[in-house]
Structures are given as structure tokens and as C-alpha cells.
PDB file of C-alpha atoms in Angstrom:
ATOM      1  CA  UNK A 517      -6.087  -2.252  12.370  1.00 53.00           C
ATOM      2  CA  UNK A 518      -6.862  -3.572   8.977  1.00 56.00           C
ATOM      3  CA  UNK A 519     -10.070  -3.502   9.277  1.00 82.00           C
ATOM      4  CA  UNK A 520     -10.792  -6.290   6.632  1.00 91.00           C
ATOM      5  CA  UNK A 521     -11.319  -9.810   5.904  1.00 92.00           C
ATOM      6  CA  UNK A 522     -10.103 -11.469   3.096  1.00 95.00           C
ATOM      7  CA  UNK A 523      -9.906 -15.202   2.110  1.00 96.00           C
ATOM      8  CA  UNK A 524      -5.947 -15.912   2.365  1.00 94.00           C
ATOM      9  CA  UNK A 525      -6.084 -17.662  -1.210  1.00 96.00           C
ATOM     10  CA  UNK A 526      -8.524 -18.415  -4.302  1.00 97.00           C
ATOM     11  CA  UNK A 527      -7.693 -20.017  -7.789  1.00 97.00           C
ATOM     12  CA  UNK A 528      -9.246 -19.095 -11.279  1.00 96.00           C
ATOM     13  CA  UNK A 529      -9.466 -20.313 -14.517  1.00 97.00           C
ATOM     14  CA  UNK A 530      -7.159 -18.306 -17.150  1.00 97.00           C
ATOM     15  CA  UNK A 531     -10.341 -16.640 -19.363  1.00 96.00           C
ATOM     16  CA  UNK A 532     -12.761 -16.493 -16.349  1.00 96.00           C
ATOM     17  CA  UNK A 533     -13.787 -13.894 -14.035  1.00 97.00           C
ATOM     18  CA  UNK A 534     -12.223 -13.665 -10.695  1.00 97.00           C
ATOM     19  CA  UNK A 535     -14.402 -12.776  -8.137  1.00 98.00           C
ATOM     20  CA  UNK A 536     -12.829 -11.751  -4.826  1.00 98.00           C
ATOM     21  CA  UNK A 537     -15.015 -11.132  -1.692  1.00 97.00           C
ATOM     22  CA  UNK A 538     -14.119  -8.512   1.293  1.00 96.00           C
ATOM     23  CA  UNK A 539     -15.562  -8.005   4.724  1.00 95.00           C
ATOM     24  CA  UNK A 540     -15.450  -4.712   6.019  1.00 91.00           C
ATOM     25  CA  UNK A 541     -18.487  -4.959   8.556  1.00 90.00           C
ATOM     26  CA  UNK A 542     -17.378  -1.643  10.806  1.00 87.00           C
ATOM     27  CA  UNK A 543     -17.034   0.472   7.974  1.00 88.00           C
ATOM     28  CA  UNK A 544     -17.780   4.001   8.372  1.00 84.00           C
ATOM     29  CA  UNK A 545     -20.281   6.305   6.726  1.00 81.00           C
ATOM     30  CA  UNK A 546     -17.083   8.548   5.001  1.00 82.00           C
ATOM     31  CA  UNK A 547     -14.899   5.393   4.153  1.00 86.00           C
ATOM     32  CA  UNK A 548     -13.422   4.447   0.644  1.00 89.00           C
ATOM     33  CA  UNK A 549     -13.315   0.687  -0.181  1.00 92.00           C
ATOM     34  CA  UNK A 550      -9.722   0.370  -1.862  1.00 93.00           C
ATOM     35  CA  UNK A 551      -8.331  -2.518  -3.897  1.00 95.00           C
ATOM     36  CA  UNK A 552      -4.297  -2.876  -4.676  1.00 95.00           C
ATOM     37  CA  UNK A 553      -2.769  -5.750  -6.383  1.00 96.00           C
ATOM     38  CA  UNK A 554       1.001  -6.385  -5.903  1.00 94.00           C
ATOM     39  CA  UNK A 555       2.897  -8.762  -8.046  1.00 92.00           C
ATOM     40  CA  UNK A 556       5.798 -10.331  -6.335  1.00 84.00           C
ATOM     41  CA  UNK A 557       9.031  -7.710  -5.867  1.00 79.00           C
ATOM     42  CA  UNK A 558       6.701  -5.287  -7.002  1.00 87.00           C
ATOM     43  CA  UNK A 559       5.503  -2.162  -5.077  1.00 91.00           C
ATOM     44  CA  UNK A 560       1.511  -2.456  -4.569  1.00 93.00           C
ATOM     45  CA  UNK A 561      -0.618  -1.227  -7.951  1.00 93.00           C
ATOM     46  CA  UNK A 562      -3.774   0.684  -7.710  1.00 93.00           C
ATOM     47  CA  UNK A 563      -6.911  -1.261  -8.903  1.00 96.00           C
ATOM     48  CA  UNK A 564     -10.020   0.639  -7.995  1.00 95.00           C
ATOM     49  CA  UNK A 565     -12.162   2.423  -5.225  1.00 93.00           C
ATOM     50  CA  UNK A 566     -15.499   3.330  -4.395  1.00 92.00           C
ATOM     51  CA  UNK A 567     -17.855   4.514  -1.730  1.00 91.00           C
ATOM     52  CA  UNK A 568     -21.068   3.265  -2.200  1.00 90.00           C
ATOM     53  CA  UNK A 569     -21.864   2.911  -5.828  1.00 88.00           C
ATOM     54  CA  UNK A 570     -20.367   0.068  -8.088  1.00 93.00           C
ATOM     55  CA  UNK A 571     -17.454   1.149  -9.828  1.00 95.00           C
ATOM     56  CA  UNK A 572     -15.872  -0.070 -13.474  1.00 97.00           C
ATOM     57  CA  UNK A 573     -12.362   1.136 -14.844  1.00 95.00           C
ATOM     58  CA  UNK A 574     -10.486  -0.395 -17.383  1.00 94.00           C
ATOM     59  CA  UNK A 575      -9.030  -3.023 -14.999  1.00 94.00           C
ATOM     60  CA  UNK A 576     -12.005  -3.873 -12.894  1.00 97.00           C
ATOM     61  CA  UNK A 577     -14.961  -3.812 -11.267  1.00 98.00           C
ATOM     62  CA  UNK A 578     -16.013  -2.594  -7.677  1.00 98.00           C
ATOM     63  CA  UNK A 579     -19.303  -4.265  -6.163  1.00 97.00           C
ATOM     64  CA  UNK A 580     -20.733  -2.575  -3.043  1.00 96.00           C
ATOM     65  CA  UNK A 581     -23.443  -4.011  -1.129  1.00 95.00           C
ATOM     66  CA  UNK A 582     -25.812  -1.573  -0.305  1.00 93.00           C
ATOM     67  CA  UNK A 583     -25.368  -1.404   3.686  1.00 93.00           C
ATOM     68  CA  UNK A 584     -21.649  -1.338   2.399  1.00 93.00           C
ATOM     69  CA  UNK A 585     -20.372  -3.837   4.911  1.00 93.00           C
ATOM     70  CA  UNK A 586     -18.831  -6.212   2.027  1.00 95.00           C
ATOM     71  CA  UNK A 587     -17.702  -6.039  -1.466  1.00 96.00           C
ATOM     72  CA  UNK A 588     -16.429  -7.896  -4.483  1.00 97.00           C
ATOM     73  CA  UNK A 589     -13.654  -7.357  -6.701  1.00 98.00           C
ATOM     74  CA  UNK A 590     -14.344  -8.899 -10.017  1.00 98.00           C
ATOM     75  CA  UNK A 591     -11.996  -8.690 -12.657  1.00 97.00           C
ATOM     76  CA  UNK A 592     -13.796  -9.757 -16.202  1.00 96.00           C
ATOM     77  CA  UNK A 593     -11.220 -12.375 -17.971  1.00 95.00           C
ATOM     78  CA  UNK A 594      -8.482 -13.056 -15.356  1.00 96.00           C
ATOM     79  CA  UNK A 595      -5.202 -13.691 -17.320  1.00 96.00           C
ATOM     80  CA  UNK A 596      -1.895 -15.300 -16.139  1.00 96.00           C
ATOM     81  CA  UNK A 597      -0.491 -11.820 -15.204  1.00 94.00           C
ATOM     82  CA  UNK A 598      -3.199 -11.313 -12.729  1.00 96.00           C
ATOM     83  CA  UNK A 599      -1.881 -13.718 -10.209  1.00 97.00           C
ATOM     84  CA  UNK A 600      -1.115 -11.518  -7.769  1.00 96.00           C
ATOM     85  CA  UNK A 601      -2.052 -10.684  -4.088  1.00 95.00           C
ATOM     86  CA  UNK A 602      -4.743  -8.737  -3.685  1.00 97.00           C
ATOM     87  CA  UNK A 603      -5.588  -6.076  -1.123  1.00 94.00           C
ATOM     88  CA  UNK A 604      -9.035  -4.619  -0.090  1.00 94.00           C
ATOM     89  CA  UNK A 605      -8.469  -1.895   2.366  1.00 91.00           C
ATOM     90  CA  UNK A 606     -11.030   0.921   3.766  1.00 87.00           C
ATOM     91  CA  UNK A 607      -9.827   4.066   4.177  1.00 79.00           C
ATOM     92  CA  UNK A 608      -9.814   7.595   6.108  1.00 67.00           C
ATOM     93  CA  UNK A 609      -6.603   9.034   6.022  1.00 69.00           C
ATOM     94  CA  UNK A 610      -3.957   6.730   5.775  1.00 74.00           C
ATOM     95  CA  UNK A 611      -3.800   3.633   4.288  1.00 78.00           C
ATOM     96  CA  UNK A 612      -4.089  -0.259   5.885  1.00 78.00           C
ATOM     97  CA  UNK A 613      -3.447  -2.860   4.458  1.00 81.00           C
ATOM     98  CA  UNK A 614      -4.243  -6.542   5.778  1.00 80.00           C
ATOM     99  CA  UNK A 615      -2.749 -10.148   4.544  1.00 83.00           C
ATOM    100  CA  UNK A 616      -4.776  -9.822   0.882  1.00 91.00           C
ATOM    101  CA  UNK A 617      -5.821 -12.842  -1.021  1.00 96.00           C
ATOM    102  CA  UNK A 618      -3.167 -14.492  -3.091  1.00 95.00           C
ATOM    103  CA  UNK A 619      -4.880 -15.123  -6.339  1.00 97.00           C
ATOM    104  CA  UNK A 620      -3.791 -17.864  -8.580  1.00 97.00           C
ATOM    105  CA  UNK A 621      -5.090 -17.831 -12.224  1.00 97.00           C
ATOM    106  CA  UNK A 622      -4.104 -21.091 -14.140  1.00 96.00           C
ATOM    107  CA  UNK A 623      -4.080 -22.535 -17.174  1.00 94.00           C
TER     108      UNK A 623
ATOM    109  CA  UNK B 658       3.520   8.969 -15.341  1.00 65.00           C
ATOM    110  CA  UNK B 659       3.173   9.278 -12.149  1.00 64.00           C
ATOM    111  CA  UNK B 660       6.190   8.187 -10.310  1.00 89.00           C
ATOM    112  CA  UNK B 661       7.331   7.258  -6.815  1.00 95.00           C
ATOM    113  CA  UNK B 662      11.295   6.667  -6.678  1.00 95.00           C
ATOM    114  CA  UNK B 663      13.051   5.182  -4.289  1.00 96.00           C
ATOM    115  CA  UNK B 664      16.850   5.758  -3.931  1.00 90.00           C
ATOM    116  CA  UNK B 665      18.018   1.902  -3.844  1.00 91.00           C
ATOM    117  CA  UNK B 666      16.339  -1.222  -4.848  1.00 93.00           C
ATOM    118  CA  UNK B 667      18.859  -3.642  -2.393  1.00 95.00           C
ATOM    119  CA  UNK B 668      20.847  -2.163   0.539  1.00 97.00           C
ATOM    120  CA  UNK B 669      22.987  -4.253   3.152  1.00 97.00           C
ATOM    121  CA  UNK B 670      23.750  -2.669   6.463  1.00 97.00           C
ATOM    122  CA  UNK B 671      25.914  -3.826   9.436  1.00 97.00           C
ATOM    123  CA  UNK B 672      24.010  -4.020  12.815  1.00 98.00           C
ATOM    124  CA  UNK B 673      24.708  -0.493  14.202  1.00 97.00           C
ATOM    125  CA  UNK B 674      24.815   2.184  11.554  1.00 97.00           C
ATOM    126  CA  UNK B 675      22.672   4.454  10.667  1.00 97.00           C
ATOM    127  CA  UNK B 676      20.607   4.140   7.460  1.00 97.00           C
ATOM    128  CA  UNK B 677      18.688   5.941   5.506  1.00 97.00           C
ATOM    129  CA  UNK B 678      15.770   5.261   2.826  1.00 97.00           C
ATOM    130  CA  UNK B 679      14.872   8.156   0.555  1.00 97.00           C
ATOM    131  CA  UNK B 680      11.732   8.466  -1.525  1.00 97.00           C
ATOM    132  CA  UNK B 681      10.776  10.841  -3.655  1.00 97.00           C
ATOM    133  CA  UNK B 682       7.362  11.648  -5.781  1.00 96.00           C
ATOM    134  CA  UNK B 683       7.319  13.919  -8.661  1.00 94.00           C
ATOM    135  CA  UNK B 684       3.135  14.148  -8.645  1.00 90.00           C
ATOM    136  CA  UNK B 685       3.290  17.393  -6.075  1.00 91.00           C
ATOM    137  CA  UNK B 686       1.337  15.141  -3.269  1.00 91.00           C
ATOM    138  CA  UNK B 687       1.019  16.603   0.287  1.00 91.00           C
ATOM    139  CA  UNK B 688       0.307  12.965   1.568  1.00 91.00           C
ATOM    140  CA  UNK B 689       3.926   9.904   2.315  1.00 94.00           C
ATOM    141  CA  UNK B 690       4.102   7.151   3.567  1.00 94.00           C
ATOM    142  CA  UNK B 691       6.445   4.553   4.639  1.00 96.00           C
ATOM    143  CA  UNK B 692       5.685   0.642   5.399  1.00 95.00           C
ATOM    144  CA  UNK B 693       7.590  -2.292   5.593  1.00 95.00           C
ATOM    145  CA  UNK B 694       6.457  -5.649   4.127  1.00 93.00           C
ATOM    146  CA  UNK B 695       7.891  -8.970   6.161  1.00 92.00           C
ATOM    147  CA  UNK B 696       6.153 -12.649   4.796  1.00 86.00           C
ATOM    148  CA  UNK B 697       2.744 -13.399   6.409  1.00 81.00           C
ATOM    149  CA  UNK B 698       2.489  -9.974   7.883  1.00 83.00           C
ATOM    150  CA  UNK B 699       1.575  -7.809   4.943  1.00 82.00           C
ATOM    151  CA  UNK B 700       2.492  -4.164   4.576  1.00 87.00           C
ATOM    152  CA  UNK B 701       2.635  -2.535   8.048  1.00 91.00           C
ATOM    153  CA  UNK B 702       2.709   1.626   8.175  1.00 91.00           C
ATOM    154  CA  UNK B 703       5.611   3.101   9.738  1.00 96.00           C
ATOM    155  CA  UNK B 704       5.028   6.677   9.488  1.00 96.00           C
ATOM    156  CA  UNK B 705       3.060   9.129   7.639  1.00 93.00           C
ATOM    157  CA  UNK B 706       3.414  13.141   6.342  1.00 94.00           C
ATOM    158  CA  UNK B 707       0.369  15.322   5.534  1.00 90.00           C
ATOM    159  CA  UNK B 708       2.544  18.256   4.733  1.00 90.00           C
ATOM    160  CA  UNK B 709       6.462  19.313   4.732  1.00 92.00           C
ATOM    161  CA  UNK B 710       7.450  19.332   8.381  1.00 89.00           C
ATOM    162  CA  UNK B 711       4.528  16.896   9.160  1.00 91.00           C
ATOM    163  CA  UNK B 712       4.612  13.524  10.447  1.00 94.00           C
ATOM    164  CA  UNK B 713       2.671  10.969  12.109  1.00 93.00           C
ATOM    165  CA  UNK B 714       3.308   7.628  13.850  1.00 95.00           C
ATOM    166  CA  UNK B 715       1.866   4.499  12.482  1.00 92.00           C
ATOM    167  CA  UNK B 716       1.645   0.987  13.601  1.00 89.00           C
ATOM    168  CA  UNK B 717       5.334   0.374  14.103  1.00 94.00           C
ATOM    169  CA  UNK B 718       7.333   3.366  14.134  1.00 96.00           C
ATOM    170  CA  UNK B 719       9.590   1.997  16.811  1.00 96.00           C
ATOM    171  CA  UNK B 720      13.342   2.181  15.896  1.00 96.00           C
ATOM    172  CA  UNK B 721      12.601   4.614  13.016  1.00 98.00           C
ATOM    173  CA  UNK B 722      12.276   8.502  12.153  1.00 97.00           C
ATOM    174  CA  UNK B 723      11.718  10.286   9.337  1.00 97.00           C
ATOM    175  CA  UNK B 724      11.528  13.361   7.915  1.00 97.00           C
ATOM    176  CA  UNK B 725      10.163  15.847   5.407  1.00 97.00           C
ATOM    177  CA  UNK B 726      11.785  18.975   4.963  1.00 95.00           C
ATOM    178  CA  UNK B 727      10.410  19.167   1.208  1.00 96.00           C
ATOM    179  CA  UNK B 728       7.503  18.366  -0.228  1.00 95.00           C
ATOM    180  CA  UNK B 729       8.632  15.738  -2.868  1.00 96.00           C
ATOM    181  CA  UNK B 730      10.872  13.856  -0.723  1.00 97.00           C
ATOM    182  CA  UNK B 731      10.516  11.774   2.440  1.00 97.00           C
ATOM    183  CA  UNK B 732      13.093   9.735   4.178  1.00 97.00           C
ATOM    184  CA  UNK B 733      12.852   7.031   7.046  1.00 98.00           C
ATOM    185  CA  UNK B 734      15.745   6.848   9.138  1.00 98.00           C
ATOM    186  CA  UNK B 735      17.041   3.687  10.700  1.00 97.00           C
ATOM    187  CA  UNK B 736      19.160   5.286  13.881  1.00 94.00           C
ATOM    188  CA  UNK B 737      20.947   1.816  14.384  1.00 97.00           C
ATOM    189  CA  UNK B 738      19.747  -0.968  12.414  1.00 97.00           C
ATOM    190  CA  UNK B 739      19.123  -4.133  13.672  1.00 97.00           C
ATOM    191  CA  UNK B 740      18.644  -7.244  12.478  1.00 97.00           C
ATOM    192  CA  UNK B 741      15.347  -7.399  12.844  1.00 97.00           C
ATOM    193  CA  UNK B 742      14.791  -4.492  10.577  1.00 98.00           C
ATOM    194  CA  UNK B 743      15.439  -6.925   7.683  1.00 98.00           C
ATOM    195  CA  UNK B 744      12.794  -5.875   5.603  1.00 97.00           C
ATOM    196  CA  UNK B 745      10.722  -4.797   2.111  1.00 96.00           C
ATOM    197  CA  UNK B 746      10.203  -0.896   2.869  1.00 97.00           C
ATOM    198  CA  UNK B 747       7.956   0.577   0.442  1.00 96.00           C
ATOM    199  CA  UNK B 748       7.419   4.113  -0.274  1.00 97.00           C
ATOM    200  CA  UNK B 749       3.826   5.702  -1.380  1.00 94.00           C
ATOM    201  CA  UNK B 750       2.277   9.132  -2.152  1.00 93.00           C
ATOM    202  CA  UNK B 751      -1.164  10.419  -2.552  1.00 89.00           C
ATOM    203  CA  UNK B 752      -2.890  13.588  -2.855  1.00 85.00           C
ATOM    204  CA  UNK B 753      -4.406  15.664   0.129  1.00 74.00           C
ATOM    205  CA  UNK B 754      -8.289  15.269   0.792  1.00 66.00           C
ATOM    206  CA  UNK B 755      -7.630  12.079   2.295  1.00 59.00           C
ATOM    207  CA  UNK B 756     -10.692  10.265   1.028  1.00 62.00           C
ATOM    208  CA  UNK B 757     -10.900   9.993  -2.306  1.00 69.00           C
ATOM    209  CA  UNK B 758      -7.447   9.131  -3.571  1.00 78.00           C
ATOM    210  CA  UNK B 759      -5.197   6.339  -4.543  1.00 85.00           C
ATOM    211  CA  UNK B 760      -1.859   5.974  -3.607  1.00 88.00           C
ATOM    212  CA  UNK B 761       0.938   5.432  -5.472  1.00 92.00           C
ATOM    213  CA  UNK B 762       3.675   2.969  -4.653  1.00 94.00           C
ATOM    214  CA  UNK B 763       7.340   3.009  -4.781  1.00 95.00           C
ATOM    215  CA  UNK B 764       9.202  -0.463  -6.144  1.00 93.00           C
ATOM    216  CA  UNK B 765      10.909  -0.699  -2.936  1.00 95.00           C
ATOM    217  CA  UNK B 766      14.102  -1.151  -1.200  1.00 96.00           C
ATOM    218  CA  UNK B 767      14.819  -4.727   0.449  1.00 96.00           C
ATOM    219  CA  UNK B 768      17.047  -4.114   2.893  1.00 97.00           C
ATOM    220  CA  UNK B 769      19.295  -6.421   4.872  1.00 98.00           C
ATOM    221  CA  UNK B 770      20.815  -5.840   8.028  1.00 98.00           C
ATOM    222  CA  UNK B 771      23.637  -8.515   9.003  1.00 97.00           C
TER     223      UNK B 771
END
């Protein structure tokens, strides 16, 4: 049980922000909002996670909404190397992971 | 760096034998994991380990084992492949305390069964 909705695909300008939405409208109190990206024949890479505040790391930023049931992914100047699928998955305990959103940055 | 290794990056298998898939983390993390990755299904969990001698089923852990006997390493265990075990099988790790930690990923093994 995934436990997430995510748009199957979304395109972005090379230079713009990406902005990628997630549902997760039965979340739980003492769930963690995860994002993963995983570049083809690569294993899945760690982007961010957060509770309930907005989070920023070097790679992206986390937007909450404040009853928590959705969130944004937003990374700042998507580049060529971002395409990637991406994976927002709540968590307690292990880890699931739904079909992502394949993100296409172009030219 | 953190690390996840897993022992082969391509594997072929006849229909029938027994195969294993070894991981092993070098971060000291009580928490594995196994999935398999097929196209348009995503990653799927196989089995999990909180601790050495630990495991749990996931969402398909039909026609696999695994086991833990130390920390650092964690192996799934095809008894008799099949063909429909064709697959991406990723490894991960994270640390205990469930919540609030990322996991770290493996570059996995494609295996084929024929």
C-alpha cells in the first residue's frame, strides 16, 4: 500500500523549477514524507524528508501543507540530469514506494 | 560514503536452481531491505530485517527467503527460480528509529531467469 498519488509524468524547462505535487490524504500523525529520485539502471537516490515543516537541503525543497495531506517537491533550476523518476513515499517503518512521476527536463 | 553493495550487477539463472542475491552495507544499519523493480509496477518490498536474525514479510515475499545472520549483510534467496522472477532486485539499508531516516540504495542486480 503506497499510500500516495503522484502524476505518472510532468515536463520542465532546463533552468526552471520543477514543481512536483503528492497526495498523501491518510497520512498519519508520526509519518515522514520521503522523496527518492532514481535515474534509469540506477538504484533509488535520497532527495529529502520532512514531517511537518518545509524542508531545504542542497538538492531540494520539501513543501508541507499544514494539515499535511499533500506536498510539493520543488527543485530550484531543474537541469538535464534531473530527469529522473521521482518517488514521494510516507513512511513508518519500512519503506513504499508507488509508480513516481517520470520527470522530463528539456532543453 | 555511505555504501550499499550488491554482489552482482547481471546474473542469468536456469529455471530451477537456487539463487542467491547478497547485499551488504558498511554504515552499521540495523534496518534491510529487499525489493524488486518490474516496468509499470515500481519497486515492490520483498522482505525486511530490523536486526540480525530478524525478518519480516513484505508485499511479495512469495518464492523468496532471506536471511541475516550478520548485521552488514543480507541475502534473498530464490529456492527455484522461475521465470517470472525476471527482475531488478534492489538492496537498501537504513538506520534503526524507523522514522526519521533515509535509506540507502544498492545499484542492483538484474537478474534473468531463462
Amino acid at each position: 500500500d503506497a499510500k500516495t498519488t503522484q502524476p505518472p509524468s510532468m515536463d520542465c524547462a532546463e533552468g526552471r523549477a520543477a514543481n512536483l505535487p503528492c497526495n498523501h490524504s491518510t497520512i498519519s500523525g508520526n509519518e515522514y514524507v520521503y522523496w527518492y529520485r532514481q535515474i534509469h539502471s540506477q538504484g533509488p537516490q535520497y532527495i529529502i524528508h520532512g514531517l511537518k515543516n518545509n524542508e531545504t537541503n542542497e538538492m531540494a525543497s520539501l513543501i508541507i501543507t499544514e494539515d499535511r495531506k499533500s506536498s510539493t517537491l520543488i527543485l530550484p533550476h531543474a537541469t538535464l540530469r534531473d530527469t529522473a523518476v521521482y518517488y514521494c513515499i510516507v513512511r513508518v517503518g519500512e519503506f513504499y514506494f508507488g509508480s513516481g512521476t517520470k520527470l522530463n527536463v528539456k532543453p | 560514503d555511505v555504501k550499499v553493495t550488491q554482489s552482482s550487477r547481471y546474473l542469468v539463472k536456469r529455471t530451477g536452481e537456487k539463487v542467491f542475491l547478497e547485499c551488504v552495507q558498511d554504515m552499521d544499519h540495523e534496518n534491510m531491505f529487499w525489493y524488486r523493480q518490474d516496468p509499470g509496477l515500481g519497486l515492490r518490498l520483498i522482505y525486511f530485517s530490523y536486526d540480525v536474525k530478524m525478518k519480516e514479510k513484505g508485499d511479495i515475499p512469495e518464492g523468496y527467503s532471506v536471511s541475516r545472520e550478520k548485521k552488514e549483510r543480507f541475502s534473498l534467496i530464490l529456492e527455484s527460480a522461475s521465470t517470472n522472477q525476471t527482475s531488478m532486485y534492489l538492496c537498501a539499508s537504513s538506520l534503526g528509529g524507523w522514522e526519521n531516516t533515509e535509506a540507502f540504495f544498492g545499484q542492483g542486480t538484474r537478474l534473468t531467469v531463462v
